[in-house]
Short mmCIF file of C-alpha atoms in Angstrom, two decimals:
data_model
loop_
_atom_site.label_atom_id
_atom_site.label_comp_id
_atom_site.label_asym_id
_atom_site.label_seq_id
_atom_site.Cartn_x
_atom_site.Cartn_y
_atom_site.Cartn_z
CA MET N 1 -63.90 -5.30 43.48
CA LYS N 2 -62.05 -2.17 44.59
CA HIS N 3 -64.96 -1.23 46.85
CA LYS N 4 -65.13 -4.70 48.34
CA GLN N 5 -61.41 -4.73 49.10
CA ALA N 6 -61.24 -1.22 50.60
CA PHE N 7 -60.07 -2.70 53.93
CA LYS N 8 -58.13 -5.70 52.62
CA ASP N 9 -55.79 -7.09 55.30
CA LYS N 10 -56.80 -4.40 57.79
CA VAL N 11 -57.65 -5.56 61.31
CA ALA N 12 -60.66 -3.87 62.92
CA ILE N 13 -62.13 -4.15 66.41
CA VAL N 14 -65.79 -3.21 66.81
CA THR N 15 -66.87 -3.16 70.44
CA GLY N 16 -70.47 -4.10 71.18
CA SER N 17 -70.75 -5.90 67.85
CA SER N 18 -72.95 -8.87 68.65
CA MET N 19 -76.07 -6.89 67.70
CA GLY N 20 -77.36 -3.60 66.27
CA ILE N 21 -75.09 -0.94 64.80
CA GLY N 22 -71.92 -2.73 65.90
CA LYS N 23 -72.93 -5.95 64.21
CA ALA N 24 -73.87 -4.18 60.97
CA THR N 25 -70.59 -2.24 60.98
CA ALA N 26 -68.51 -5.35 61.63
CA LYS N 27 -70.25 -7.17 58.80
CA LEU N 28 -69.72 -4.30 56.35
CA LEU N 29 -66.02 -4.04 57.23
CA GLY N 30 -65.66 -7.79 56.79
CA GLU N 31 -67.37 -7.66 53.41
CA GLN N 32 -64.86 -5.01 52.36
CA GLY N 33 -61.89 -7.20 53.21
CA ALA N 34 -61.17 -6.49 56.88
CA LYS N 35 -60.37 -9.09 59.51
CA VAL N 36 -62.86 -8.21 62.22
CA VAL N 37 -62.76 -8.71 65.98
CA LEU N 38 -66.26 -9.01 67.37
CA ASN N 39 -66.98 -8.13 70.97
CA GLY N 40 -69.85 -8.48 73.40
CA ARG N 41 -70.67 -9.31 77.00
CA THR N 42 -73.09 -12.16 76.30
CA ALA N 43 -71.23 -15.26 75.10
CA GLU N 44 -74.16 -17.00 73.40
CA ARG N 45 -75.20 -14.01 71.31
CA LEU N 46 -71.58 -13.18 70.45
CA GLU N 47 -70.81 -16.70 69.28
CA GLN N 48 -74.00 -16.81 67.20
CA THR N 49 -73.02 -13.56 65.48
CA ALA N 50 -69.52 -14.89 64.83
CA ALA N 51 -70.90 -18.14 63.41
CA ASN N 52 -73.23 -16.26 61.07
CA MET N 53 -70.41 -14.10 59.74
CA LYS N 54 -68.05 -17.04 59.31
CA SER N 55 -70.77 -18.88 57.37
CA ILE N 56 -70.66 -16.17 54.67
CA GLY N 57 -66.89 -16.28 54.47
CA LEU N 58 -65.88 -13.41 56.71
CA ASP N 59 -62.66 -13.56 58.75
CA VAL N 60 -63.73 -12.85 62.34
CA LEU N 61 -62.54 -13.41 65.88
CA ALA N 62 -65.00 -13.26 68.81
CA VAL N 63 -63.74 -11.92 72.15
CA GLN N 64 -66.13 -11.88 75.06
CA ALA N 65 -65.30 -8.85 77.20
CA ASP N 66 -67.03 -6.15 79.23
CA MET N 67 -65.77 -2.74 78.09
CA SER N 68 -66.57 -1.15 81.45
CA LYS N 69 -63.79 -3.27 83.00
CA VAL N 70 -60.14 -2.31 82.52
CA ASP N 71 -58.83 -5.88 82.46
CA ASP N 72 -61.40 -6.93 79.87
CA CYS N 73 -60.43 -4.03 77.62
CA LYS N 74 -56.76 -5.00 77.81
CA LYS N 75 -57.77 -8.59 77.06
CA LEU N 76 -59.62 -7.47 73.93
CA ILE N 77 -56.60 -5.64 72.53
CA ASP N 78 -54.12 -8.33 73.60
CA GLU N 79 -56.12 -11.16 72.02
CA THR N 80 -56.47 -9.17 68.80
CA ILE N 81 -52.70 -8.68 68.55
CA LYS N 82 -52.01 -12.28 69.50
CA TYR N 83 -54.40 -13.62 66.84
CA TYR N 84 -53.92 -11.15 63.96
CA GLY N 85 -50.61 -9.51 64.82
CA ARG N 86 -51.75 -5.93 64.24
CA LEU N 87 -54.53 -3.40 64.74
CA ASP N 88 -55.68 -0.83 62.19
CA ILE N 89 -59.13 0.26 63.34
CA LEU N 90 -60.83 0.54 66.72
CA ILE N 91 -64.52 1.43 66.68
CA ASN N 92 -65.78 2.24 70.18
CA ASN N 93 -69.42 1.32 69.72
CA ALA N 94 -70.38 -0.51 72.94
CA GLY N 95 -72.88 1.48 74.94
CA MET N 96 -76.25 1.61 76.61
CA SER N 97 -79.00 4.16 77.08
CA SER N 98 -80.86 5.06 80.26
CA ARG N 99 -84.22 6.47 81.24
CA GLY N 100 -85.41 8.64 84.13
CA TYR N 101 -85.37 12.23 85.32
CA PHE N 102 -82.26 13.28 87.23
CA GLU N 103 -83.81 13.44 90.72
CA GLU N 104 -85.35 9.98 90.27
CA LEU N 105 -82.13 8.21 89.33
CA ASP N 106 -80.46 5.78 91.67
CA PRO N 107 -76.81 6.89 92.13
CA LYS N 108 -75.77 3.55 90.64
CA VAL N 109 -77.19 4.70 87.28
CA PHE N 110 -74.72 7.62 87.22
CA GLN N 111 -71.81 5.26 87.73
CA ASP N 112 -73.01 2.56 85.37
CA MET N 113 -73.67 4.94 82.49
CA MET N 114 -70.26 6.59 82.70
CA ASN N 115 -68.54 3.23 83.12
CA ILE N 116 -70.25 1.75 80.06
CA ASN N 117 -70.53 4.67 77.64
CA PHE N 118 -67.51 6.79 78.56
CA LEU N 119 -64.87 4.64 80.26
CA GLY N 120 -65.99 1.77 78.01
CA CYS N 121 -64.50 3.81 75.15
CA VAL N 122 -61.56 5.29 77.06
CA PHE N 123 -60.12 2.00 78.31
CA PRO N 124 -59.87 0.12 74.98
CA THR N 125 -58.54 3.25 73.27
CA ARG N 126 -55.79 3.57 75.86
CA PHE N 127 -54.56 0.04 75.16
CA ALA N 128 -55.02 0.32 71.39
CA ILE N 129 -53.02 3.51 70.78
CA PRO N 130 -49.52 1.93 70.73
CA HIS N 131 -50.68 -0.44 67.98
CA LEU N 132 -52.53 2.28 66.06
CA LYS N 133 -49.32 4.33 66.05
CA GLU N 134 -47.63 1.49 64.19
CA SER N 135 -50.41 1.17 61.61
CA LYS N 136 -51.30 4.89 61.40
CA GLY N 137 -54.81 3.61 61.88
CA SER N 138 -58.17 4.91 63.06
CA VAL N 139 -59.98 5.21 66.36
CA VAL N 140 -63.66 6.10 66.07
CA PHE N 141 -66.13 6.93 68.83
CA ILE N 142 -69.83 6.24 68.29
CA SER N 143 -71.71 9.05 69.97
CA SER N 144 -75.29 10.23 69.49
CA VAL N 145 -77.19 13.35 68.48
CA ALA N 146 -78.17 13.25 72.16
CA GLY N 147 -74.49 13.97 72.81
CA ILE N 148 -74.81 17.33 71.04
CA ARG N 149 -77.49 18.80 73.29
CA GLY N 150 -78.66 17.58 76.68
CA LEU N 151 -82.20 16.18 76.65
CA PRO N 152 -84.70 15.45 79.44
CA GLU N 153 -85.09 11.93 80.83
CA THR N 154 -81.93 10.64 79.11
CA ILE N 155 -79.63 12.90 81.08
CA MET N 156 -76.88 10.39 81.83
CA TYR N 157 -76.94 9.02 78.30
CA CYS N 158 -76.47 12.58 77.00
CA ALA N 159 -73.71 13.31 79.51
CA SER N 160 -71.75 10.16 78.73
CA LYS N 161 -72.04 10.70 74.97
CA MET N 162 -71.09 14.39 75.25
CA ALA N 163 -67.95 13.35 77.13
CA LEU N 164 -66.80 11.42 74.07
CA THR N 165 -66.54 14.68 72.12
CA SER N 166 -63.95 15.97 74.59
CA ILE N 167 -61.94 12.77 74.33
CA ALA N 168 -62.08 12.80 70.53
CA GLU N 169 -61.12 16.48 70.30
CA SER N 170 -58.18 16.03 72.68
CA LEU N 171 -56.92 12.87 71.01
CA LYS N 172 -57.12 14.48 67.57
CA VAL N 173 -54.51 16.98 68.74
CA GLU N 174 -52.40 14.59 70.82
CA LEU N 175 -52.16 11.94 68.09
CA ALA N 176 -51.80 14.20 65.05
CA GLU N 177 -48.02 13.70 64.83
CA TYR N 178 -48.56 9.93 64.65
CA HIS N 179 -50.98 10.27 61.72
CA ILE N 180 -53.73 8.43 63.59
CA HIS N 181 -57.23 9.21 62.36
CA VAL N 182 -59.61 10.17 65.17
CA GLY N 183 -63.31 10.21 64.31
CA ILE N 184 -66.59 10.66 66.13
CA VAL N 185 -69.99 9.77 64.68
CA TYR N 186 -73.20 11.26 66.10
CA VAL N 187 -75.91 8.68 65.43
CA GLY N 188 -79.62 9.52 65.34
CA ILE N 189 -82.60 7.37 66.36
CA THR N 190 -81.88 3.87 65.08
CA GLN N 191 -84.00 0.75 64.81
CA ASN N 192 -83.17 -1.62 67.67
CA ASP N 193 -82.85 -5.38 67.74
CA GLU N 194 -85.51 -7.39 69.51
CA GLY N 195 -84.66 -7.76 73.17
CA LYS N 196 -82.57 -4.59 73.45
CA LYS N 197 -82.60 -3.14 76.95
CA VAL N 198 -81.84 0.18 78.64
CA ILE N 199 -81.03 1.09 82.24
CA GLY N 200 -84.09 2.24 84.17
CA LYS N 201 -84.15 4.88 86.91
CA ASP N 202 -83.68 2.21 89.59
CA GLY N 203 -80.61 0.78 87.87
CA LYS N 204 -82.40 -2.31 86.57
CA LEU N 205 -82.58 -3.21 82.90
CA VAL N 206 -85.78 -2.32 81.06
CA LEU N 207 -86.90 -3.72 77.70
CA LEU N 208 -86.89 -1.10 74.93
CA GLU N 209 -89.92 -0.99 72.68
CA SER N 210 -89.55 -1.62 68.94
CA ARG N 211 -88.92 1.44 66.75
CA GLU N 212 -90.17 -0.11 63.51
CA ASP N 213 -93.10 2.32 63.32
CA ARG N 214 -90.87 5.37 63.78
CA LYS N 215 -88.68 7.37 61.42
CA ALA N 216 -85.54 5.60 62.54
CA GLN N 217 -82.42 4.71 60.58
CA ASN N 218 -81.65 1.06 60.11
CA PRO N 219 -78.31 -0.23 61.44
CA GLU N 220 -77.02 -0.98 57.95
CA ASP N 221 -77.32 2.67 56.87
CA VAL N 222 -75.61 3.82 60.05
CA ALA N 223 -72.83 1.30 59.40
CA LYS N 224 -72.26 2.80 55.95
CA SER N 225 -71.81 6.24 57.50
CA ILE N 226 -69.34 4.90 60.07
CA VAL N 227 -67.30 3.12 57.41
CA LYS N 228 -67.37 6.26 55.24
CA ASN N 229 -65.99 8.25 58.18
CA ILE N 230 -63.04 5.85 58.36
CA LYS N 231 -62.40 5.77 54.61
CA LYS N 232 -62.33 9.56 54.37
CA ARG N 233 -60.53 9.87 57.73
CA LYS N 234 -63.12 12.45 58.67
CA PHE N 235 -63.33 13.92 62.17
CA LYS N 236 -67.00 14.59 62.95
CA SER N 237 -69.94 12.93 61.17
CA ILE N 238 -73.45 14.00 62.18
CA LEU N 239 -76.17 11.66 60.92
CA THR N 240 -79.77 12.48 59.97
CA LEU N 241 -81.31 15.84 59.13
CA LEU N 242 -82.59 16.17 62.70
CA GLY N 243 -79.08 15.67 63.99
CA LYS N 244 -77.67 18.40 61.75
CA VAL N 245 -80.47 20.79 62.68
CA ASN N 246 -79.84 20.02 66.36
CA PHE N 247 -76.12 20.76 65.94
CA PHE N 248 -76.47 24.11 64.20
CA ALA N 249 -79.52 25.28 66.17
CA ASN N 250 -77.71 24.65 69.44
CA ILE N 251 -74.92 26.95 68.25
CA LEU N 252 -77.00 29.66 66.60
CA ILE N 253 -80.22 29.82 68.63
CA PRO N 254 -79.64 28.04 71.97
CA ARG N 255 -82.37 29.94 73.85
CA ILE N 256 -84.99 29.00 71.30
CA VAL N 257 -83.83 25.37 71.52
CA ASP N 258 -84.34 25.54 75.29
CA ARG N 259 -87.92 26.73 74.84
CA ILE N 260 -88.70 24.07 72.27
CA LEU N 261 -87.38 21.29 74.49
CA ILE N 262 -89.25 22.53 77.57
CA ARG N 263 -92.51 22.49 75.61
CA ALA N 264 -91.73 19.11 74.07
CA LYS N 265 -90.93 17.20 77.29
CA GLY N 266 -94.06 15.05 77.03
CA ARG N 267 -93.40 14.14 73.41
CA ILE N 268 -89.78 13.31 74.17
CA ASN N 269 -90.98 11.04 76.98
CA GLN N 270 -93.09 9.08 74.47
CA MET N 271 -90.19 8.86 72.01
CA ASN N 272 -87.93 7.40 74.70
CA LYS N 273 -90.17 4.40 75.32
#
């Protein structure tokens, strides 16, 4: 019972929570007593997710909003406060990957990736901080092991996820006196929902192949790690063995890492499909 009520009466926003990691995290928080605000850009999918969670007794509010737009981010925070009256946890999960070598990318891809993955975390955090000061709550950024070391063909995804580390590190210092927990979780390769898309080199959406036949984490396991980060008020959480190896190797033997990646470009290309 204690485990199930770990977040009793806490109010949590999970951006990008109509599918994948966000959905699994929102569900787990709800099961442990939190009132959860779901968010997504697609109304139909968002409402279906909300209906499913309400059917098992979870207390959820669905807010359709695009995190790459300032006004939508303010709307998400405002509607949360209006409905629940407080905010304890903000999980910046909404994001999208991209594909294509740097010289092939349409300039629109640069803008879209930073708007979605970077500013899509910055904007909601900016509006959430006054409320998190009151609750001494948590703000968590969902990054990627690709945000530890730049990789070929996913260059803008890596760049936008790396930028989150700077935000998290700065906020940890700025908000320390307010006792706000700042966390960042570096997620590894994760199984994707059917129909998940990424941004192609021309800026158009491309269907991502299933990862069921790969050594990928399932969203539920990732959700457990995210929730654990919040419970322990931990700063950095690096998931998977590969992620940890990537982190330490990049510090200790960066030149060797360069050589390995140069030789592995073809294999990385296949993994990105």
